[in-house]
PDB file of C-alpha atoms in Angstrom:
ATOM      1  CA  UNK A   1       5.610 222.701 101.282  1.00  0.00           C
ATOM      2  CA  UNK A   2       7.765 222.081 104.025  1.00  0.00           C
ATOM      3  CA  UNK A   3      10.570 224.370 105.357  1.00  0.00           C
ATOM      4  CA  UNK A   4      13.435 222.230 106.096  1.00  0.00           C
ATOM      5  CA  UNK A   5      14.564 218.950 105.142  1.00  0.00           C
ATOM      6  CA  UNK A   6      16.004 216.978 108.454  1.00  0.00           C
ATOM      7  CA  UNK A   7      17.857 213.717 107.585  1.00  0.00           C
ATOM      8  CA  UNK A   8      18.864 211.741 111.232  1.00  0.00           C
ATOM      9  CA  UNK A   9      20.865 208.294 110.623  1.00  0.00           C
ATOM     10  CA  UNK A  10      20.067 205.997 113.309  1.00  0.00           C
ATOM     11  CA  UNK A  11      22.131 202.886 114.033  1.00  0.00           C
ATOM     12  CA  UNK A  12      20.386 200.235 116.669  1.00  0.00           C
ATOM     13  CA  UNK A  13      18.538 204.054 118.518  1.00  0.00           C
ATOM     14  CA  UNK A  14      15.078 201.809 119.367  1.00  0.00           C
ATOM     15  CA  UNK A  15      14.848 202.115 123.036  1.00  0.00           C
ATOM     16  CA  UNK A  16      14.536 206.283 122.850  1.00  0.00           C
ATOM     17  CA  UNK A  17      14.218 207.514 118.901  1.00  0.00           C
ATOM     18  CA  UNK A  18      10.519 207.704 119.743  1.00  0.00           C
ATOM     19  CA  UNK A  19      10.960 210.103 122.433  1.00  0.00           C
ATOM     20  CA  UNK A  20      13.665 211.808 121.074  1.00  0.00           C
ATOM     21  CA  UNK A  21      11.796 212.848 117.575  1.00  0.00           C
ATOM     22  CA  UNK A  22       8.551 213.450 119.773  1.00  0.00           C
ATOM     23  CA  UNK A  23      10.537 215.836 121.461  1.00  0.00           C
ATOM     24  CA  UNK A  24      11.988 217.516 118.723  1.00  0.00           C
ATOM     25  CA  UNK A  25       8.586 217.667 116.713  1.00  0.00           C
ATOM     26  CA  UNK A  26       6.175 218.497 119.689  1.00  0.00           C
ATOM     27  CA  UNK A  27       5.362 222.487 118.235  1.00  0.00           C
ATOM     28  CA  UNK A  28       5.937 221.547 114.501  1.00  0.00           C
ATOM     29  CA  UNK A  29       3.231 221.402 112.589  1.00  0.00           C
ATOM     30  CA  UNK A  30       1.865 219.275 109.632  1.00  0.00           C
ATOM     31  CA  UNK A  31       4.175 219.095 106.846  1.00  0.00           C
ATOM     32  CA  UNK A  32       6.607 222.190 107.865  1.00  0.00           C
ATOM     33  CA  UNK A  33       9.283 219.537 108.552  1.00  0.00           C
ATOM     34  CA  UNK A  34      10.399 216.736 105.951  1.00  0.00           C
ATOM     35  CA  UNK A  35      12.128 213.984 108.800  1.00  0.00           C
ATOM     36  CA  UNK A  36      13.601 211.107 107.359  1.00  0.00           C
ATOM     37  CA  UNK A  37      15.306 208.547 109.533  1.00  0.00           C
ATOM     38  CA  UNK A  38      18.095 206.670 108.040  1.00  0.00           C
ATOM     39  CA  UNK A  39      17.924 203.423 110.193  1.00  0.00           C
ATOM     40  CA  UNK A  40      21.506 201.234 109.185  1.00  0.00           C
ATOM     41  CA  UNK A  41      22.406 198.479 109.871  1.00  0.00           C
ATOM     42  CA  UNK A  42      19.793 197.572 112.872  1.00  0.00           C
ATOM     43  CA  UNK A  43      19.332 194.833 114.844  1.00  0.00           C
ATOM     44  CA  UNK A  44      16.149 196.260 117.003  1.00  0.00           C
ATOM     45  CA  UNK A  45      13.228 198.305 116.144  1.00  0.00           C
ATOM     46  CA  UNK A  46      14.752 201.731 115.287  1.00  0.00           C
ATOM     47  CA  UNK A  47      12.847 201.806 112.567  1.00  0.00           C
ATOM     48  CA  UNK A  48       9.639 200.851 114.008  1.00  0.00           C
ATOM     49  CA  UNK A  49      10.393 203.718 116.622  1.00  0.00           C
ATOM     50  CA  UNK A  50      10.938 206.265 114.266  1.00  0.00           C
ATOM     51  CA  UNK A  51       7.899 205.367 112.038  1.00  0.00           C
ATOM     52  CA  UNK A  52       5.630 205.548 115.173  1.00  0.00           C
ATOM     53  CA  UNK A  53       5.819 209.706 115.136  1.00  0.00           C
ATOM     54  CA  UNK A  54       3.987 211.522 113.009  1.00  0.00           C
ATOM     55  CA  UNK A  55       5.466 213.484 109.842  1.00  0.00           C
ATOM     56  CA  UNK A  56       8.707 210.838 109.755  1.00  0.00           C
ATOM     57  CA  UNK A  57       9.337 208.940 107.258  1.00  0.00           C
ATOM     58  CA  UNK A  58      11.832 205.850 107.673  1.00  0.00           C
ATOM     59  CA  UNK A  59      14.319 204.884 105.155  1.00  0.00           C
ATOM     60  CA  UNK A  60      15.860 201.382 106.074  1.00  0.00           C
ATOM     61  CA  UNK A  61      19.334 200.180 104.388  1.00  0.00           C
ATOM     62  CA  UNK A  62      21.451 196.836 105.319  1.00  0.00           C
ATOM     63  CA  UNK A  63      24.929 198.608 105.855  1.00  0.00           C
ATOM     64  CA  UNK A  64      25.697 199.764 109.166  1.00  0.00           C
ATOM     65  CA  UNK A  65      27.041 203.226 108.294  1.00  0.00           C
ATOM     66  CA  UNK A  66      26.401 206.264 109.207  1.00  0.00           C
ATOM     67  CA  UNK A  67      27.988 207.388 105.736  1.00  0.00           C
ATOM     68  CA  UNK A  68      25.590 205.311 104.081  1.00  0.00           C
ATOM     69  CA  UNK A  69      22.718 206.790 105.943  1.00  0.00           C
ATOM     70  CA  UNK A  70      23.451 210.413 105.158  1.00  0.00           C
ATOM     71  CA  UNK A  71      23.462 209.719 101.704  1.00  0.00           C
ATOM     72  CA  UNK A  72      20.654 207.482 101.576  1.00  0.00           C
ATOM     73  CA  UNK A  73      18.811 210.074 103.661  1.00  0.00           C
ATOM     74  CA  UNK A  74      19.732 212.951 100.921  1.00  0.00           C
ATOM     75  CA  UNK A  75      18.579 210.838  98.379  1.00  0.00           C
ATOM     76  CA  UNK A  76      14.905 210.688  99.997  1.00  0.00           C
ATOM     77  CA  UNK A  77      14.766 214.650 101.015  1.00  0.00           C
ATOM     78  CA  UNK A  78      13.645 217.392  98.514  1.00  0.00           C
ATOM     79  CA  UNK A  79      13.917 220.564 100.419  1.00  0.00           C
ATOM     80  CA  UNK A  80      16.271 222.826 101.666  1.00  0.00           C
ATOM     81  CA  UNK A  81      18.208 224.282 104.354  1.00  0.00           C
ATOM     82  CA  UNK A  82      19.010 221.322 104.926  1.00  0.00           C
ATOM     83  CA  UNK A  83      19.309 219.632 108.708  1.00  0.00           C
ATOM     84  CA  UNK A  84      21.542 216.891 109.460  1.00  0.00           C
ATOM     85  CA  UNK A  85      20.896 215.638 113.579  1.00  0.00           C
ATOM     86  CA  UNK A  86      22.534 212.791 115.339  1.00  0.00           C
ATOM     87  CA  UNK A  87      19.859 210.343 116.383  1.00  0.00           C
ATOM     88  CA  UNK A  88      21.162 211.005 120.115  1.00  0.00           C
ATOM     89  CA  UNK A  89      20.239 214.463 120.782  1.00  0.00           C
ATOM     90  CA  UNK A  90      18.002 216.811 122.634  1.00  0.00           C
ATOM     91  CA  UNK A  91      16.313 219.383 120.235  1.00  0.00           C
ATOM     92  CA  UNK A  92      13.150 221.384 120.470  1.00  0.00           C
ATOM     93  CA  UNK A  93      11.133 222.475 117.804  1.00  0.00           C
ATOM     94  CA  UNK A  94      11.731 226.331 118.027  1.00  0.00           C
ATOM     95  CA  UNK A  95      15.631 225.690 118.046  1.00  0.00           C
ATOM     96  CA  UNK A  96      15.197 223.914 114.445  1.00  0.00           C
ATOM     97  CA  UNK A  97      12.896 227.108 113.433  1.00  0.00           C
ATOM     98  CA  UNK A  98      15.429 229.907 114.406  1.00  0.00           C
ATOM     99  CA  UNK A  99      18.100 227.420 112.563  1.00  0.00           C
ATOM    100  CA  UNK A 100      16.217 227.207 109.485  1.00  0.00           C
ATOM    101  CA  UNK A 101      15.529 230.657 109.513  1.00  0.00           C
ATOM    102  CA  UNK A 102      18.953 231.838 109.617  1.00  0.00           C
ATOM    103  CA  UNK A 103      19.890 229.703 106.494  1.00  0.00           C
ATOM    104  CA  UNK A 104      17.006 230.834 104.552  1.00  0.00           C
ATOM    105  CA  UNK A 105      17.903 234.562 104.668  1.00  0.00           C
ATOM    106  CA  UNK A 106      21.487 233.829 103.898  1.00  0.00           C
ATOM    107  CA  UNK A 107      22.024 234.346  99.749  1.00  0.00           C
ATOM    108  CA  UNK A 108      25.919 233.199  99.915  1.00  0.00           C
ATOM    109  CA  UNK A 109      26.948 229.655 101.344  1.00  0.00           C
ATOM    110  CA  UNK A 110      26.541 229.276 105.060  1.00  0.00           C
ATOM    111  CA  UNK A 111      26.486 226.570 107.420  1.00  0.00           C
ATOM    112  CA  UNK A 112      25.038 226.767 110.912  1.00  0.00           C
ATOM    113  CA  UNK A 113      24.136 225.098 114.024  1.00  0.00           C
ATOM    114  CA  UNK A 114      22.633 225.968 117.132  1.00  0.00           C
ATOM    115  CA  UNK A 115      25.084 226.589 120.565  1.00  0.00           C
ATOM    116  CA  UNK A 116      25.808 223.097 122.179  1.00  0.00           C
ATOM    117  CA  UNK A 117      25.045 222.397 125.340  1.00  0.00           C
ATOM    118  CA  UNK A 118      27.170 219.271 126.926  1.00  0.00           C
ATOM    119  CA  UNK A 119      25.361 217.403 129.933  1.00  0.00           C
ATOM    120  CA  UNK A 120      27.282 216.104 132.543  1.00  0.00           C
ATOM    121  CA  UNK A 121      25.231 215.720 135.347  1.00  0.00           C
ATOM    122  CA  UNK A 122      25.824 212.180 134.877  1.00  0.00           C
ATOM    123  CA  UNK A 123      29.251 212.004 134.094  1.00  0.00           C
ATOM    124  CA  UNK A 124      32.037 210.926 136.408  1.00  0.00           C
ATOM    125  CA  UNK A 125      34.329 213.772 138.244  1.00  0.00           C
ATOM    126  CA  UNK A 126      36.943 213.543 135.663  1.00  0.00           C
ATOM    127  CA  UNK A 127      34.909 213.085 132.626  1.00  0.00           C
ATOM    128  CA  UNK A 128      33.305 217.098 134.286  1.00  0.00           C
ATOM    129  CA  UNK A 129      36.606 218.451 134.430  1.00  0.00           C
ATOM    130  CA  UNK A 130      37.585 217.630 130.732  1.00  0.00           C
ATOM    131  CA  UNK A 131      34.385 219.133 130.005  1.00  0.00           C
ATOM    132  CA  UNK A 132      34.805 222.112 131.881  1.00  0.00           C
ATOM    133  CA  UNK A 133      38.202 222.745 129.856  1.00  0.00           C
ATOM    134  CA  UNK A 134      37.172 221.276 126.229  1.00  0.00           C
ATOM    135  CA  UNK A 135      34.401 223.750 126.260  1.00  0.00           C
ATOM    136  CA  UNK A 136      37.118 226.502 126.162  1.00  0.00           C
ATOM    137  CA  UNK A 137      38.790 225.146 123.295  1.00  0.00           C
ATOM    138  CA  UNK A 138      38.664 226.586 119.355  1.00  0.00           C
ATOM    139  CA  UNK A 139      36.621 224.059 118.400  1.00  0.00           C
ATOM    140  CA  UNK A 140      34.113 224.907 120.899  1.00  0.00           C
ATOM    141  CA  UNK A 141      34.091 229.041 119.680  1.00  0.00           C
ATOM    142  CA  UNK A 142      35.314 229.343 116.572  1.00  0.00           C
ATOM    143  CA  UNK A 143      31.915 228.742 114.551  1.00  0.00           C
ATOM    144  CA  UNK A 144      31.170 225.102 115.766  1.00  0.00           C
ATOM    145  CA  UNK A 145      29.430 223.450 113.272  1.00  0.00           C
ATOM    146  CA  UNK A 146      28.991 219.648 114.269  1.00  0.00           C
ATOM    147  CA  UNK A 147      28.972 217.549 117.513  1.00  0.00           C
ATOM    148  CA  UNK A 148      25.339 216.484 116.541  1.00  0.00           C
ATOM    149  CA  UNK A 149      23.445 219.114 114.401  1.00  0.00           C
ATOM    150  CA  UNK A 150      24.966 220.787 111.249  1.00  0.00           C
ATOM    151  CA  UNK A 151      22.772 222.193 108.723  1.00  0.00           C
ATOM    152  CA  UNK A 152      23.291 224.084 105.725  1.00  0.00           C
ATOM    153  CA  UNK A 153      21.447 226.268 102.845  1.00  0.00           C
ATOM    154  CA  UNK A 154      21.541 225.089  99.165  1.00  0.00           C
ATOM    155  CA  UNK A 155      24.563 226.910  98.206  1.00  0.00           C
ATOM    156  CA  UNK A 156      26.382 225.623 100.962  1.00  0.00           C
ATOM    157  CA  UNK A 157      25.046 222.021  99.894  1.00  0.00           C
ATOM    158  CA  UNK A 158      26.550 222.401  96.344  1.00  0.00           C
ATOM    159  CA  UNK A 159      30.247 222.868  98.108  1.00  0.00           C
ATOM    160  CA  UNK A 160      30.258 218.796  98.088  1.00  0.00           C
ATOM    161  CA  UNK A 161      28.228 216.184  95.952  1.00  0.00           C
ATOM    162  CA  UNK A 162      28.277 212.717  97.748  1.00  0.00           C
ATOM    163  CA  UNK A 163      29.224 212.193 101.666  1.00  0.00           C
ATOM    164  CA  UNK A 164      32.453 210.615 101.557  1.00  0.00           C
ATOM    165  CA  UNK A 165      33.619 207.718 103.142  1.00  0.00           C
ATOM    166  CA  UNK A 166      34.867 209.411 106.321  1.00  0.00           C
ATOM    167  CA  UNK A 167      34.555 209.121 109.855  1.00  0.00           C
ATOM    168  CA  UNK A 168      34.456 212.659 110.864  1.00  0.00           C
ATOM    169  CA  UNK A 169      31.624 213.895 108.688  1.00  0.00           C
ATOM    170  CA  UNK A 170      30.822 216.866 110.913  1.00  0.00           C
ATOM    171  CA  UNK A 171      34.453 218.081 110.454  1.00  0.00           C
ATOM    172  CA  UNK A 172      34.503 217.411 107.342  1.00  0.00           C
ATOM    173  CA  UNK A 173      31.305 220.003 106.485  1.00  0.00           C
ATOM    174  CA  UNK A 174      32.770 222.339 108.972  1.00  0.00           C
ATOM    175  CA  UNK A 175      35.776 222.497 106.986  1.00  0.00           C
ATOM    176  CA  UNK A 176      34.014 223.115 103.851  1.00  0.00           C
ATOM    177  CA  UNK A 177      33.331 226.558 104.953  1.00  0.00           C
ATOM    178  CA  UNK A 178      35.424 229.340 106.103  1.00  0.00           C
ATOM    179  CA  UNK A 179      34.931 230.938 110.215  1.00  0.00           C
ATOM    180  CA  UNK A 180      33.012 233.754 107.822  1.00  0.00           C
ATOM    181  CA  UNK A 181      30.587 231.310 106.411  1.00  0.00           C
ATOM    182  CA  UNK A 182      29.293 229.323 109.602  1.00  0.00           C
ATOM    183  CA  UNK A 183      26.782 231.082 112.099  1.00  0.00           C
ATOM    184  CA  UNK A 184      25.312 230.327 115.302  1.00  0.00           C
ATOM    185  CA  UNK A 185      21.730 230.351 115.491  1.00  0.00           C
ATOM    186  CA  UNK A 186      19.008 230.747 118.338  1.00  0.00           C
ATOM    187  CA  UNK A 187      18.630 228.088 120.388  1.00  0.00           C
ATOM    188  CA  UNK A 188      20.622 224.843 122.061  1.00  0.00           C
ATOM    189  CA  UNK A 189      20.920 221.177 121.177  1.00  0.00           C
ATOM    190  CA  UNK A 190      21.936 219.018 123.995  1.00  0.00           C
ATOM    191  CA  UNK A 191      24.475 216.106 124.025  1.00  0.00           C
ATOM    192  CA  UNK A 192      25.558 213.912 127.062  1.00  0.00           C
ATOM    193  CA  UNK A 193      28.833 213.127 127.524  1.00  0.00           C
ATOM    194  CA  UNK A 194      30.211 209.899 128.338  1.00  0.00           C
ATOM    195  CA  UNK A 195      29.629 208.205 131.245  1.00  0.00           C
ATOM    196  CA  UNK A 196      33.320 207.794 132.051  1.00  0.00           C
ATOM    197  CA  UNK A 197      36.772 208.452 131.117  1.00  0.00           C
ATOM    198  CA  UNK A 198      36.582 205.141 129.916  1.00  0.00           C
ATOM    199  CA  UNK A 199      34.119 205.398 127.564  1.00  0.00           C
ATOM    200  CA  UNK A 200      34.989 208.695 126.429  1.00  0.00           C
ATOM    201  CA  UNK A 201      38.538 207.308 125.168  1.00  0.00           C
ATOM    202  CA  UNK A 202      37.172 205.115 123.027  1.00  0.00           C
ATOM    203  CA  UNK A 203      34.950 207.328 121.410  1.00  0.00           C
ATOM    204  CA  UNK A 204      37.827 210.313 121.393  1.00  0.00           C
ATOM    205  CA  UNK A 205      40.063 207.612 119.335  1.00  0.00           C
ATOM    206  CA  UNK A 206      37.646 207.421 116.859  1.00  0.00           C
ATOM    207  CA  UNK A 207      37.220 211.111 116.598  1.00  0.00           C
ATOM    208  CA  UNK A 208      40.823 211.634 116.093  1.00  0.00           C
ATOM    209  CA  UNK A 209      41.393 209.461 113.678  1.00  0.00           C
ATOM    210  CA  UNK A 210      38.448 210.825 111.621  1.00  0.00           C
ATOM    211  CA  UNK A 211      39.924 214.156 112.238  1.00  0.00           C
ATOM    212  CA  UNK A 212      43.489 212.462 110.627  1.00  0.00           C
ATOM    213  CA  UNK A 213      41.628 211.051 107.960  1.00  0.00           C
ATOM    214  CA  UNK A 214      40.478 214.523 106.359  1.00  0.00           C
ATOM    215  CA  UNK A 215      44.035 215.194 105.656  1.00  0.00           C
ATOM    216  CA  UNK A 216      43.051 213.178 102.615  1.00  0.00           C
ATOM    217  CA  UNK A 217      39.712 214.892 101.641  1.00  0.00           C
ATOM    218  CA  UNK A 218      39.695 218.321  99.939  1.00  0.00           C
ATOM    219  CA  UNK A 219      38.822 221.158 102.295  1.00  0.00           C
ATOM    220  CA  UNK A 220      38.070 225.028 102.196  1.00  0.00           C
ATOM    221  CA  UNK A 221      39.296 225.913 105.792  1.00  0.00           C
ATOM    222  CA  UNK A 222      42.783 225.319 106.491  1.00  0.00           C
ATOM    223  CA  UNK A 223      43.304 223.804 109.654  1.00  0.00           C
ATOM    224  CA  UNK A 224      44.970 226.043 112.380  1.00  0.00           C
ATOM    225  CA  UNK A 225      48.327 224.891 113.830  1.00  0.00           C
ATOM    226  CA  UNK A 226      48.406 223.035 116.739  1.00  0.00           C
ATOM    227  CA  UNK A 227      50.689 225.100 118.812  1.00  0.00           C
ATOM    228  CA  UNK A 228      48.456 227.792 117.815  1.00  0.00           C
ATOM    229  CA  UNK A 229      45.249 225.794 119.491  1.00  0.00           C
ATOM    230  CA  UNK A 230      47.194 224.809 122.461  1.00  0.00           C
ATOM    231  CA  UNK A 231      48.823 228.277 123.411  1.00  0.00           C
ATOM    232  CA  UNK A 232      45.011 229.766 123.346  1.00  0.00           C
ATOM    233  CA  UNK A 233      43.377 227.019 125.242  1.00  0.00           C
ATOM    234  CA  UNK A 234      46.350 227.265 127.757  1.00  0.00           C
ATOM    235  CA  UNK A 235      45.961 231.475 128.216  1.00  0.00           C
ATOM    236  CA  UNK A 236      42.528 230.996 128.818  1.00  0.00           C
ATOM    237  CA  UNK A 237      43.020 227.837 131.419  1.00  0.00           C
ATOM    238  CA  UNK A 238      45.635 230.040 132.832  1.00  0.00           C
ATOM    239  CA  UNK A 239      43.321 233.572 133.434  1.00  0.00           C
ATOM    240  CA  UNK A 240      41.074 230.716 135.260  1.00  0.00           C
ATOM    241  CA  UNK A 241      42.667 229.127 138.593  1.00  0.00           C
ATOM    242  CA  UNK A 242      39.560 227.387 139.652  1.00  0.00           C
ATOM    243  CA  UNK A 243      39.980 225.053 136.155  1.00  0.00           C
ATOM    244  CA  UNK A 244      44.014 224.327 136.760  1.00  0.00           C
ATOM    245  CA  UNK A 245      43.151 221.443 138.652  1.00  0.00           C
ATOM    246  CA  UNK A 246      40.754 220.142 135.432  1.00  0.00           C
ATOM    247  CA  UNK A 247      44.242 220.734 132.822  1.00  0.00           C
ATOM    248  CA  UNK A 248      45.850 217.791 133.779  1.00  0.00           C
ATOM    249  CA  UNK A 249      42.774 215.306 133.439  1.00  0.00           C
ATOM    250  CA  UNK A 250      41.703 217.327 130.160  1.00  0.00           C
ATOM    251  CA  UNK A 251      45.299 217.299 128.879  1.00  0.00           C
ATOM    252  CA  UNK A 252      44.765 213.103 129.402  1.00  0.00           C
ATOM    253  CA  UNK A 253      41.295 212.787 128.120  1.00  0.00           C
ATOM    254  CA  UNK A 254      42.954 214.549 125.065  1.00  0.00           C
ATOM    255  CA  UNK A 255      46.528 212.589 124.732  1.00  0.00           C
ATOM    256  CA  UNK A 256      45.553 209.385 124.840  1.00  0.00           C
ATOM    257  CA  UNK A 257      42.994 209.334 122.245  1.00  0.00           C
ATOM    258  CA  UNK A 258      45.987 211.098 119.943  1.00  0.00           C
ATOM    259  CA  UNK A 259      48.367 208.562 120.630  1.00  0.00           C
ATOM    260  CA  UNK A 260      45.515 205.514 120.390  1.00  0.00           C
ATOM    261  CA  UNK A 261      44.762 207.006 116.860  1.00  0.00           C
ATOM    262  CA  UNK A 262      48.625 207.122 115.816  1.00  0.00           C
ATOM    263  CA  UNK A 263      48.848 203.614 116.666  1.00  0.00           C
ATOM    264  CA  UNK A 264      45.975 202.421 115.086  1.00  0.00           C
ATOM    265  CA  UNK A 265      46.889 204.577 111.443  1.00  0.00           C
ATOM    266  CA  UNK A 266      50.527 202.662 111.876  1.00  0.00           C
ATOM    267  CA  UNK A 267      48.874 199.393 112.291  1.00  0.00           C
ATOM    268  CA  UNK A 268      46.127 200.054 109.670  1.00  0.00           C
ATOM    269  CA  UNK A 269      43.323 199.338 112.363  1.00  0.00           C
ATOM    270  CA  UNK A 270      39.354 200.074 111.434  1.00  0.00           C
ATOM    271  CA  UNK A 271      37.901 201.502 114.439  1.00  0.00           C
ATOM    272  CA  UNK A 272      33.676 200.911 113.230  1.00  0.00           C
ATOM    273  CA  UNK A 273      31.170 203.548 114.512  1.00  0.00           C
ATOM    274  CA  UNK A 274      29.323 202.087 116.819  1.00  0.00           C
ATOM    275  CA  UNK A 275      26.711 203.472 119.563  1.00  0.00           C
ATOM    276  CA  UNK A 276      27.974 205.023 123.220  1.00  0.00           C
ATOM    277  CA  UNK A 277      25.916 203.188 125.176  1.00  0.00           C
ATOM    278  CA  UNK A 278      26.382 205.574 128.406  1.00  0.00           C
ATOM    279  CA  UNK A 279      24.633 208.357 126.416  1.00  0.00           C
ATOM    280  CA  UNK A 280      21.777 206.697 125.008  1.00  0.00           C
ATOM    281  CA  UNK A 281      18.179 206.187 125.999  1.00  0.00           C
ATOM    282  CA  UNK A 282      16.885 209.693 127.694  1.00  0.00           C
ATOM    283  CA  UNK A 283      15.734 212.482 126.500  1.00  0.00           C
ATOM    284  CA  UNK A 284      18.260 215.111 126.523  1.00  0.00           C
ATOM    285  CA  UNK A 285      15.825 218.331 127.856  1.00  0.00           C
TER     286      UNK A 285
END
C-alpha cells in the first residue's frame, strides 16, 4: 500500500516533466508513492512525458486549469497525507519521505511543506535583490505552506471538500490552518525565479489578485494587517545595511503587481494561469 498520495497538475510541462518526476522518484520504491499527473489543457506531450516514468499514472482532462487538475487529480488518489507539487519543481525522494512522515505522526489537522529554496543563479541583478528581501518577509517564516509543495494529513484534508475556483490555491490551504497547525519538514524543494523583472510582474499580478480573491472564500487564519507585515519586513531590512540597496527594487517588484491587480479587479480583467516560460525546462537540483 503506498504511503503518500502525490497529485502534480501539469499544463503544456513536456519538454522537462520526465526529468523532473525521475528526479523526484529516483530512491522511491515500487508502489510507496501513488503519482498522478493531472495534464490540462495541453497542447504537447505532457502527458506522454509523465507516463514514460515508472509508478505515474496520467490523468488527462480538456480544461486548462490548474483548479480542474487538483480536483481531477483527488478524484484518482486513494491515500493519504496527501502531496500536492507544482509540475515545475526540484524535489528528491527523501524530502517527500521526511514530509510524509511528519503528517503521518500528526493525530490533529496539520499541513506541511518542506523549506523553499529560491534559485537565482539565473535571474537578472534586480530580480536577486527582490529575492534577497522577499525571503525575509512573513510569508517566507511564518509556517510557509505553498510556493510549489503543500501537503496535508486526512484531518487537515476534511477542512475543505472541493478546490475552489481560485487562483491562489496554495494560499488558500495555507489559510485553512492556523501558524499552530502548519510545520516545516526535513528537506528543500527548489523553485527558480523569474528570469527578469519583467517576467516576474506578470506572474506577481496574478498572485495578487489570487491573494484578493480569497477575501471571498471562507478561511481559518485571519490575515495579518498590512502595516503589521510591512513594519517587520522593514526592522529586519533595516538591522541589515548590505540589503538597503535591494528595498527599493523589492519595494517595486512588490508595488506594481498591487497596483496591476487593483486595476484589473476595477476593470473586471481575467488574468489565465499560464506557464513562466523563464523557469521551465531544467531540473531544479
Amino acid at each position: 500500500m503506498s504511503t503518500a498520495s502525490i497529485v502534480i497538475p501539469a499544463h503544456d510541462e513536456g519538454a522537462g516533466i520526465a526529468a523532473r518526476l525521475g528526479h523526484m522518484l529516483a530512491d522511491a520504491a515500487p508502489g510507496e508513492f501513488e503519482v498522478v499527473v493531472v495534464a490540462n489543457g495541453c497542447r504537447d506531450d505532457t502527458a506522454r512525458q509523465a507516463a514514460s516514468v515508472p509508478g505515474v499514472t496520467v490523468v488527462e482532462i480538456a480544461e486548462a486549469s490548474k483548479i480542474a487538475a487538483l480536483n481531477a487529480g483527488d478524484d484518482a488518489v486513494t491515500a493519504f497525507p496527501r502531496l500536492y507539487l507544482d509540475a515545475d519543481i526540484g524535489i528528491d525522494t527523501g524530502t517527500l519521505r521526511a514530509l510524509v512522515r511528519l503528517l503521518a505522526a500528526a493525530d490533529e489537522p496539520c499541513a506541511a511543506a518542506p523549506t523553499l529554496q529560491v534559485d537565482a543563479r539565473r535571474s537578472s541583478w534586480a530580480m536577486r535583490q527582490y529575492v534577497r528581501v522577499w525571503e525575509l518577509s512573513d510569508y517566507r517564516r511564518d509556517g510557509h505552506v505553498g510556493s510549489g509543495v503543500y501537503a496535508v494529513n486526512a484531518a487537515g484534508r476534511r477542512r475543505w471538500d472541493r478546490f475552489p475556483d481560485v487562483i491562489a490555491d496554495d494560499r488558500f490551504v495555507q489559510q485553512q490552518f492556523d501558524p499552530s497547525e502548519r510545520r516545516t519538514s526535513e528537506g528543500t524543494f527548489t523553485v527558480r525565479a523569474p528570469a527578469t523583472m519583467r517576467a516576474h510582474l506578470r506572474r506577481a499580478t496574478r498572485i495578487d489578485l489570487g491573494n484578493r480573491e480569497l477575501g471571498a472564500v471562507a478561511q481559518r487564519a485571519a490575515p495579518v494587517p498590512a502595516r503589521v507585515r510591512y513594519g517587520r519586513l522593514l526592522s529586519r531590512v533595516a538591522r541589515r545595511p548590505a540589503l538597503w540597496v535591494a528595498l527599493p527594487i523589492y519595494v517595486y517588484g512588490y508595488a506594481v503587481p498591487m497596483l496591476r491587480a487593483r486595476r484589473a479587479l476595477r476593470r473586471g480583467q481575467h488574468v489565465p494561469w499560464a506557464r513562466d516560460a523563464s523557469v521551465r525546462d531544467e531540473v531544479a537540483a
